[in-house]
mmCIF file with all atom_site columns, C-alpha atoms in Angstrom:
data_model
loop_
_atom_site.group_PDB
_atom_site.id
_atom_site.type_symbol
_atom_site.label_atom_id
_atom_site.label_alt_id
_atom_site.label_comp_id
_atom_site.label_asym_id
_atom_site.label_entity_id
_atom_site.label_seq_id
_atom_site.pdbx_PDB_ins_code
_atom_site.Cartn_x
_atom_site.Cartn_y
_atom_site.Cartn_z
_atom_site.occupancy
_atom_site.B_iso_or_equiv
_atom_site.pdbx_formal_charge
_atom_site.auth_seq_id
_atom_site.auth_comp_id
_atom_site.auth_asym_id
_atom_site.auth_atom_id
_atom_site.pdbx_PDB_model_num
ATOM 1   C CA . UNK A 1 1   ? -0.060  -0.003  0.069   1.00 74.00 ? 1   UNK A CA 1
ATOM 2   C CA . UNK A 1 2   ? 1.077   3.602   -0.636  1.00 84.00 ? 2   UNK A CA 1
ATOM 3   C CA . UNK A 1 3   ? 0.463   5.926   2.340   1.00 86.00 ? 3   UNK A CA 1
ATOM 4   C CA . UNK A 1 4   ? 1.284   9.589   1.625   1.00 84.00 ? 4   UNK A CA 1
ATOM 5   C CA . UNK A 1 5   ? 1.619   12.447  4.088   1.00 86.00 ? 5   UNK A CA 1
ATOM 6   C CA . UNK A 1 6   ? 0.122   15.624  2.934   1.00 89.00 ? 6   UNK A CA 1
ATOM 7   C CA . UNK A 1 7   ? 1.235   18.895  4.623   1.00 91.00 ? 7   UNK A CA 1
ATOM 8   C CA . UNK A 1 8   ? 1.381   17.904  8.154   1.00 91.00 ? 8   UNK A CA 1
ATOM 9   C CA . UNK A 1 9   ? -1.286  15.287  8.026   1.00 90.00 ? 9   UNK A CA 1
ATOM 10  C CA . UNK A 1 10  ? -0.491  11.572  8.009   1.00 91.00 ? 10  UNK A CA 1
ATOM 11  C CA . UNK A 1 11  ? -3.306  8.988   7.210   1.00 94.00 ? 11  UNK A CA 1
ATOM 12  C CA . UNK A 1 12  ? -4.553  6.941   10.152  1.00 94.00 ? 12  UNK A CA 1
ATOM 13  C CA . UNK A 1 13  ? -5.118  3.215   9.481   1.00 95.00 ? 13  UNK A CA 1
ATOM 14  C CA . UNK A 1 14  ? -6.305  0.824   12.288  1.00 95.00 ? 14  UNK A CA 1
ATOM 15  C CA . UNK A 1 15  ? -4.235  -2.292  12.589  1.00 93.00 ? 15  UNK A CA 1
ATOM 16  C CA . UNK A 1 16  ? -7.232  -4.415  11.801  1.00 93.00 ? 16  UNK A CA 1
ATOM 17  C CA . UNK A 1 17  ? -8.037  -2.702  8.642   1.00 94.00 ? 17  UNK A CA 1
ATOM 18  C CA . UNK A 1 18  ? -7.253  -4.176  5.200   1.00 93.00 ? 18  UNK A CA 1
ATOM 19  C CA . UNK A 1 19  ? -5.643  -2.039  2.812   1.00 94.00 ? 19  UNK A CA 1
ATOM 20  C CA . UNK A 1 20  ? -4.549  -3.651  -0.603  1.00 94.00 ? 20  UNK A CA 1
ATOM 21  C CA . UNK A 1 21  ? -1.059  -3.753  -1.548  1.00 93.00 ? 21  UNK A CA 1
ATOM 22  C CA . UNK A 1 22  ? -1.617  -1.292  -4.476  1.00 94.00 ? 22  UNK A CA 1
ATOM 23  C CA . UNK A 1 23  ? -4.160  0.936   -2.946  1.00 95.00 ? 23  UNK A CA 1
ATOM 24  C CA . UNK A 1 24  ? -3.246  4.602   -2.018  1.00 95.00 ? 24  UNK A CA 1
ATOM 25  C CA . UNK A 1 25  ? -4.176  6.485   1.070   1.00 96.00 ? 25  UNK A CA 1
ATOM 26  C CA . UNK A 1 26  ? -3.485  10.198  1.273   1.00 94.00 ? 26  UNK A CA 1
ATOM 27  C CA . UNK A 1 27  ? -3.379  12.912  3.756   1.00 93.00 ? 27  UNK A CA 1
ATOM 28  C CA . UNK A 1 28  ? -5.844  13.126  6.570   1.00 93.00 ? 28  UNK A CA 1
ATOM 29  C CA . UNK A 1 29  ? -7.739  10.049  5.554   1.00 95.00 ? 29  UNK A CA 1
ATOM 30  C CA . UNK A 1 30  ? -8.809  7.644   8.357   1.00 96.00 ? 30  UNK A CA 1
ATOM 31  C CA . UNK A 1 31  ? -9.487  3.809   7.940   1.00 96.00 ? 31  UNK A CA 1
ATOM 32  C CA . UNK A 1 32  ? -11.359 2.447   10.775  1.00 95.00 ? 32  UNK A CA 1
ATOM 33  C CA . UNK A 1 33  ? -11.298 -0.962  12.557  1.00 94.00 ? 33  UNK A CA 1
ATOM 34  C CA . UNK A 1 34  ? -12.041 -4.030  10.206  1.00 92.00 ? 34  UNK A CA 1
ATOM 35  C CA . UNK A 1 35  ? -12.653 -1.647  7.274   1.00 94.00 ? 35  UNK A CA 1
ATOM 36  C CA . UNK A 1 36  ? -11.379 -2.690  3.705   1.00 94.00 ? 36  UNK A CA 1
ATOM 37  C CA . UNK A 1 37  ? -9.817  -0.729  1.153   1.00 96.00 ? 37  UNK A CA 1
ATOM 38  C CA . UNK A 1 38  ? -9.626  -2.777  -2.098  1.00 94.00 ? 38  UNK A CA 1
ATOM 39  C CA . UNK A 1 39  ? -7.094  -3.046  -4.940  1.00 94.00 ? 39  UNK A CA 1
ATOM 40  C CA . UNK A 1 40  ? -6.362  -0.018  -6.970  1.00 94.00 ? 40  UNK A CA 1
ATOM 41  C CA . UNK A 1 41  ? -8.488  2.288   -4.614  1.00 96.00 ? 41  UNK A CA 1
ATOM 42  C CA . UNK A 1 42  ? -7.395  5.821   -3.788  1.00 96.00 ? 42  UNK A CA 1
ATOM 43  C CA . UNK A 1 43  ? -8.431  7.251   -0.506  1.00 96.00 ? 43  UNK A CA 1
ATOM 44  C CA . UNK A 1 44  ? -8.147  10.938  -0.852  1.00 96.00 ? 44  UNK A CA 1
ATOM 45  C CA . UNK A 1 45  ? -7.374  13.352  2.022   1.00 95.00 ? 45  UNK A CA 1
ATOM 46  C CA . UNK A 1 46  ? -10.265 13.968  4.568   1.00 94.00 ? 46  UNK A CA 1
ATOM 47  C CA . UNK A 1 47  ? -12.046 10.651  3.759   1.00 96.00 ? 47  UNK A CA 1
ATOM 48  C CA . UNK A 1 48  ? -13.147 8.448   6.556   1.00 96.00 ? 48  UNK A CA 1
ATOM 49  C CA . UNK A 1 49  ? -13.828 4.605   5.905   1.00 96.00 ? 49  UNK A CA 1
ATOM 50  C CA . UNK A 1 50  ? -16.080 3.671   8.764   1.00 96.00 ? 50  UNK A CA 1
ATOM 51  C CA . UNK A 1 51  ? -15.705 0.370   10.895  1.00 95.00 ? 51  UNK A CA 1
ATOM 52  C CA . UNK A 1 52  ? -16.261 -2.757  9.053   1.00 92.00 ? 52  UNK A CA 1
ATOM 53  C CA . UNK A 1 53  ? -17.039 -1.049  5.653   1.00 95.00 ? 53  UNK A CA 1
ATOM 54  C CA . UNK A 1 54  ? -15.681 -1.678  2.125   1.00 95.00 ? 54  UNK A CA 1
ATOM 55  C CA . UNK A 1 55  ? -14.199 1.091   -0.114  1.00 96.00 ? 55  UNK A CA 1
ATOM 56  C CA . UNK A 1 56  ? -13.472 0.657   -3.740  1.00 96.00 ? 56  UNK A CA 1
ATOM 57  C CA . UNK A 1 57  ? -12.514 3.094   -6.678  1.00 95.00 ? 57  UNK A CA 1
ATOM 58  C CA . UNK A 1 58  ? -10.822 6.270   -7.825  1.00 95.00 ? 58  UNK A CA 1
ATOM 59  C CA . UNK A 1 59  ? -11.527 8.214   -5.730  1.00 95.00 ? 59  UNK A CA 1
ATOM 60  C CA . UNK A 1 60  ? -12.651 5.586   -3.147  1.00 95.00 ? 60  UNK A CA 1
ATOM 61  C CA . UNK A 1 61  ? -16.243 5.228   -2.248  1.00 96.00 ? 61  UNK A CA 1
ATOM 62  C CA . UNK A 1 62  ? -17.792 3.337   0.623   1.00 96.00 ? 62  UNK A CA 1
ATOM 63  C CA . UNK A 1 63  ? -19.797 0.467   -0.952  1.00 94.00 ? 63  UNK A CA 1
ATOM 64  C CA . UNK A 1 64  ? -21.402 -1.138  2.023   1.00 91.00 ? 64  UNK A CA 1
ATOM 65  C CA . UNK A 1 65  ? -20.223 -3.528  4.965   1.00 90.00 ? 65  UNK A CA 1
ATOM 66  C CA . UNK A 1 66  ? -17.582 -6.001  4.493   1.00 82.00 ? 66  UNK A CA 1
ATOM 67  C CA . UNK A 1 67  ? -18.688 -9.640  4.926   1.00 73.00 ? 67  UNK A CA 1
ATOM 68  C CA . UNK A 1 68  ? -17.070 -11.062 7.942   1.00 64.00 ? 68  UNK A CA 1
ATOM 69  C CA . UNK A 1 69  ? -14.937 -13.652 5.927   1.00 59.00 ? 69  UNK A CA 1
ATOM 70  C CA . UNK A 1 70  ? -13.419 -10.592 4.070   1.00 55.00 ? 70  UNK A CA 1
ATOM 71  C CA . UNK A 1 71  ? -11.957 -8.652  6.783   1.00 68.00 ? 71  UNK A CA 1
ATOM 72  C CA . UNK A 1 72  ? -8.101  -8.505  7.915   1.00 75.00 ? 72  UNK A CA 1
ATOM 73  C CA . UNK A 1 73  ? -8.353  -11.746 10.067  1.00 80.00 ? 73  UNK A CA 1
ATOM 74  C CA . UNK A 1 74  ? -9.345  -13.725 7.185   1.00 80.00 ? 74  UNK A CA 1
ATOM 75  C CA . UNK A 1 75  ? -6.612  -12.300 4.950   1.00 82.00 ? 75  UNK A CA 1
ATOM 76  C CA . UNK A 1 76  ? -4.120  -12.967 7.692   1.00 85.00 ? 76  UNK A CA 1
ATOM 77  C CA . UNK A 1 77  ? -5.356  -16.696 7.733   1.00 87.00 ? 77  UNK A CA 1
ATOM 78  C CA . UNK A 1 78  ? -5.369  -16.950 4.061   1.00 85.00 ? 78  UNK A CA 1
ATOM 79  C CA . UNK A 1 79  ? -1.738  -15.529 4.081   1.00 87.00 ? 79  UNK A CA 1
ATOM 80  C CA . UNK A 1 80  ? -0.592  -18.267 6.618   1.00 91.00 ? 80  UNK A CA 1
ATOM 81  C CA . UNK A 1 81  ? -2.459  -20.965 4.648   1.00 92.00 ? 81  UNK A CA 1
ATOM 82  C CA . UNK A 1 82  ? -0.759  -19.810 1.351   1.00 89.00 ? 82  UNK A CA 1
ATOM 83  C CA . UNK A 1 83  ? 2.744   -19.781 2.942   1.00 88.00 ? 83  UNK A CA 1
ATOM 84  C CA . UNK A 1 84  ? 2.216   -23.276 4.318   1.00 90.00 ? 84  UNK A CA 1
ATOM 85  C CA . UNK A 1 85  ? 0.702   -24.867 1.394   1.00 89.00 ? 85  UNK A CA 1
ATOM 86  C CA . UNK A 1 86  ? 1.378   -23.113 -1.894  1.00 83.00 ? 86  UNK A CA 1
ATOM 87  C CA . UNK A 1 87  ? 3.712   -24.832 -4.208  1.00 78.00 ? 87  UNK A CA 1
ATOM 88  C CA . UNK A 1 88  ? 5.372   -23.488 -7.390  1.00 71.00 ? 88  UNK A CA 1
ATOM 89  C CA . UNK A 1 89  ? 4.601   -24.973 -10.656 1.00 65.00 ? 89  UNK A CA 1
ATOM 90  C CA . UNK A 1 90  ? 6.863   -25.037 -13.652 1.00 55.00 ? 90  UNK A CA 1
ATOM 91  C CA . UNK A 1 91  ? 5.923   -22.570 -16.323 1.00 57.00 ? 91  UNK A CA 1
ATOM 92  C CA . UNK A 1 92  ? 3.820   -24.327 -18.839 1.00 62.00 ? 92  UNK A CA 1
ATOM 93  C CA . UNK A 1 93  ? 5.389   -25.057 -22.231 1.00 70.00 ? 93  UNK A CA 1
ATOM 94  C CA . UNK A 1 94  ? 8.240   -26.798 -23.757 1.00 86.00 ? 94  UNK A CA 1
ATOM 95  C CA . UNK A 1 95  ? 11.995  -26.723 -23.024 1.00 91.00 ? 95  UNK A CA 1
ATOM 96  C CA . UNK A 1 96  ? 15.003  -27.255 -24.612 1.00 92.00 ? 96  UNK A CA 1
ATOM 97  C CA . UNK A 1 97  ? 18.657  -27.778 -23.294 1.00 94.00 ? 97  UNK A CA 1
ATOM 98  C CA . UNK A 1 98  ? 20.930  -24.605 -23.275 1.00 95.00 ? 98  UNK A CA 1
ATOM 99  C CA . UNK A 1 99  ? 24.731  -25.110 -24.270 1.00 96.00 ? 99  UNK A CA 1
ATOM 100 C CA . UNK A 1 100 ? 25.504  -25.654 -20.508 1.00 95.00 ? 100 UNK A CA 1
ATOM 101 C CA . UNK A 1 101 ? 22.906  -28.345 -20.479 1.00 94.00 ? 101 UNK A CA 1
ATOM 102 C CA . UNK A 1 102 ? 24.115  -29.938 -23.544 1.00 95.00 ? 102 UNK A CA 1
ATOM 103 C CA . UNK A 1 103 ? 27.682  -29.928 -22.072 1.00 95.00 ? 103 UNK A CA 1
ATOM 104 C CA . UNK A 1 104 ? 26.185  -31.418 -18.849 1.00 95.00 ? 104 UNK A CA 1
ATOM 105 C CA . UNK A 1 105 ? 25.035  -34.556 -20.988 1.00 95.00 ? 105 UNK A CA 1
ATOM 106 C CA . UNK A 1 106 ? 28.509  -34.967 -22.435 1.00 95.00 ? 106 UNK A CA 1
ATOM 107 C CA . UNK A 1 107 ? 29.986  -37.931 -20.545 1.00 93.00 ? 107 UNK A CA 1
ATOM 108 C CA . UNK A 1 108 ? 33.513  -36.372 -20.847 1.00 94.00 ? 108 UNK A CA 1
ATOM 109 C CA . UNK A 1 109 ? 32.665  -33.027 -19.472 1.00 93.00 ? 109 UNK A CA 1
ATOM 110 C CA . UNK A 1 110 ? 33.500  -31.768 -15.854 1.00 94.00 ? 110 UNK A CA 1
ATOM 111 C CA . UNK A 1 111 ? 29.905  -30.736 -15.422 1.00 93.00 ? 111 UNK A CA 1
ATOM 112 C CA . UNK A 1 112 ? 28.690  -34.204 -16.284 1.00 93.00 ? 112 UNK A CA 1
ATOM 113 C CA . UNK A 1 113 ? 30.848  -35.772 -13.823 1.00 93.00 ? 113 UNK A CA 1
ATOM 114 C CA . UNK A 1 114 ? 29.811  -33.348 -11.128 1.00 92.00 ? 114 UNK A CA 1
ATOM 115 C CA . UNK A 1 115 ? 26.138  -33.820 -11.653 1.00 91.00 ? 115 UNK A CA 1
ATOM 116 C CA . UNK A 1 116 ? 26.739  -37.652 -11.962 1.00 91.00 ? 116 UNK A CA 1
ATOM 117 C CA . UNK A 1 117 ? 28.315  -37.706 -8.375  1.00 92.00 ? 117 UNK A CA 1
ATOM 118 C CA . UNK A 1 118 ? 26.009  -35.170 -6.808  1.00 91.00 ? 118 UNK A CA 1
ATOM 119 C CA . UNK A 1 119 ? 22.629  -34.624 -8.677  1.00 90.00 ? 119 UNK A CA 1
ATOM 120 C CA . UNK A 1 120 ? 22.085  -37.940 -10.768 1.00 91.00 ? 120 UNK A CA 1
ATOM 121 C CA . UNK A 1 121 ? 18.322  -37.181 -11.059 1.00 93.00 ? 121 UNK A CA 1
ATOM 122 C CA . UNK A 1 122 ? 19.319  -34.091 -12.867 1.00 93.00 ? 122 UNK A CA 1
ATOM 123 C CA . UNK A 1 123 ? 21.046  -35.866 -15.494 1.00 94.00 ? 123 UNK A CA 1
ATOM 124 C CA . UNK A 1 124 ? 17.998  -38.057 -15.994 1.00 94.00 ? 124 UNK A CA 1
ATOM 125 C CA . UNK A 1 125 ? 15.862  -35.012 -16.295 1.00 94.00 ? 125 UNK A CA 1
ATOM 126 C CA . UNK A 1 126 ? 18.154  -33.332 -18.745 1.00 95.00 ? 126 UNK A CA 1
ATOM 127 C CA . UNK A 1 127 ? 17.950  -36.625 -20.780 1.00 94.00 ? 127 UNK A CA 1
ATOM 128 C CA . UNK A 1 128 ? 14.038  -36.194 -20.623 1.00 92.00 ? 128 UNK A CA 1
ATOM 129 C CA . UNK A 1 129 ? 14.151  -32.755 -21.914 1.00 92.00 ? 129 UNK A CA 1
ATOM 130 C CA . UNK A 1 130 ? 16.396  -33.780 -24.780 1.00 93.00 ? 130 UNK A CA 1
ATOM 131 C CA . UNK A 1 131 ? 14.025  -36.299 -25.841 1.00 91.00 ? 131 UNK A CA 1
ATOM 132 C CA . UNK A 1 132 ? 11.054  -34.069 -25.634 1.00 88.00 ? 132 UNK A CA 1
ATOM 133 C CA . UNK A 1 133 ? 9.557   -35.607 -22.487 1.00 86.00 ? 133 UNK A CA 1
ATOM 134 C CA . UNK A 1 134 ? 9.609   -32.565 -20.056 1.00 85.00 ? 134 UNK A CA 1
ATOM 135 C CA . UNK A 1 135 ? 6.123   -33.517 -18.767 1.00 83.00 ? 135 UNK A CA 1
ATOM 136 C CA . UNK A 1 136 ? 7.776   -36.497 -16.977 1.00 84.00 ? 136 UNK A CA 1
ATOM 137 C CA . UNK A 1 137 ? 9.762   -34.119 -14.908 1.00 87.00 ? 137 UNK A CA 1
ATOM 138 C CA . UNK A 1 138 ? 8.831   -32.820 -11.405 1.00 88.00 ? 138 UNK A CA 1
ATOM 139 C CA . UNK A 1 139 ? 8.026   -29.125 -11.144 1.00 86.00 ? 139 UNK A CA 1
ATOM 140 C CA . UNK A 1 140 ? 10.815  -28.775 -8.530  1.00 88.00 ? 140 UNK A CA 1
ATOM 141 C CA . UNK A 1 141 ? 13.386  -30.324 -10.919 1.00 91.00 ? 141 UNK A CA 1
ATOM 142 C CA . UNK A 1 142 ? 12.328  -28.310 -13.875 1.00 90.00 ? 142 UNK A CA 1
ATOM 143 C CA . UNK A 1 143 ? 12.643  -25.084 -11.695 1.00 90.00 ? 143 UNK A CA 1
ATOM 144 C CA . UNK A 1 144 ? 16.097  -26.196 -10.720 1.00 92.00 ? 144 UNK A CA 1
ATOM 145 C CA . UNK A 1 145 ? 17.301  -26.884 -14.266 1.00 93.00 ? 145 UNK A CA 1
ATOM 146 C CA . UNK A 1 146 ? 15.954  -23.439 -15.215 1.00 93.00 ? 146 UNK A CA 1
ATOM 147 C CA . UNK A 1 147 ? 17.472  -21.741 -12.416 1.00 92.00 ? 147 UNK A CA 1
ATOM 148 C CA . UNK A 1 148 ? 20.841  -23.498 -13.050 1.00 93.00 ? 148 UNK A CA 1
ATOM 149 C CA . UNK A 1 149 ? 20.726  -22.542 -16.778 1.00 95.00 ? 149 UNK A CA 1
ATOM 150 C CA . UNK A 1 150 ? 20.585  -26.094 -17.966 1.00 95.00 ? 150 UNK A CA 1
ATOM 151 C CA . UNK A 1 151 ? 17.341  -25.576 -19.945 1.00 94.00 ? 151 UNK A CA 1
ATOM 152 C CA . UNK A 1 152 ? 15.137  -22.795 -21.081 1.00 92.00 ? 152 UNK A CA 1
ATOM 153 C CA . UNK A 1 153 ? 11.520  -22.380 -22.025 1.00 87.00 ? 153 UNK A CA 1
ATOM 154 C CA . UNK A 1 154 ? 10.593  -22.162 -25.734 1.00 84.00 ? 154 UNK A CA 1
#
C-alpha cells in the first residue's frame, strides 16, 4: 500500500483494517477498524472509511459493509495458509537444453561428472528434456534446471 503524508497530515489506518497492496491512502484520511480498502482504490485526504465498511474505486467510495470472511483476520489466515501450502509450478510449455545443458550430457565434461556424483536425477531430467519428455519431470526439478541455466523455455 502507498501511504502519503500531505502537509502535516498523515493517514490513520487501524491495525485490523485491510488495505490492498496497490491501494493509495493520502493525507488526513482515516481507515477504521475492520474496514477494507480494495485493490487500486485511492483514499483522498479527509475521507473516512467507517468501521467494517468496504471502499473501492478512484476516488474511493464506501460501498457497504464488509462480509466477515473478508476482513483483515481472514486475509491473515489466508496468508498463513498460502505460505504453508502453496507450491510453485513449472511454467507451462516446452523446454530445450541450453549449451550448458548439452555440456552436462557430454560424459567427458566436468559438469557431467559433477552432476553424476551429486545430482544424478538432474542428468535423468536433462535426458528427458532432450528427448522432448519434459512432462515427465517434477516441477521442482524443472525449476532447478531453469535456475541453473541447463534448460530454457521455448
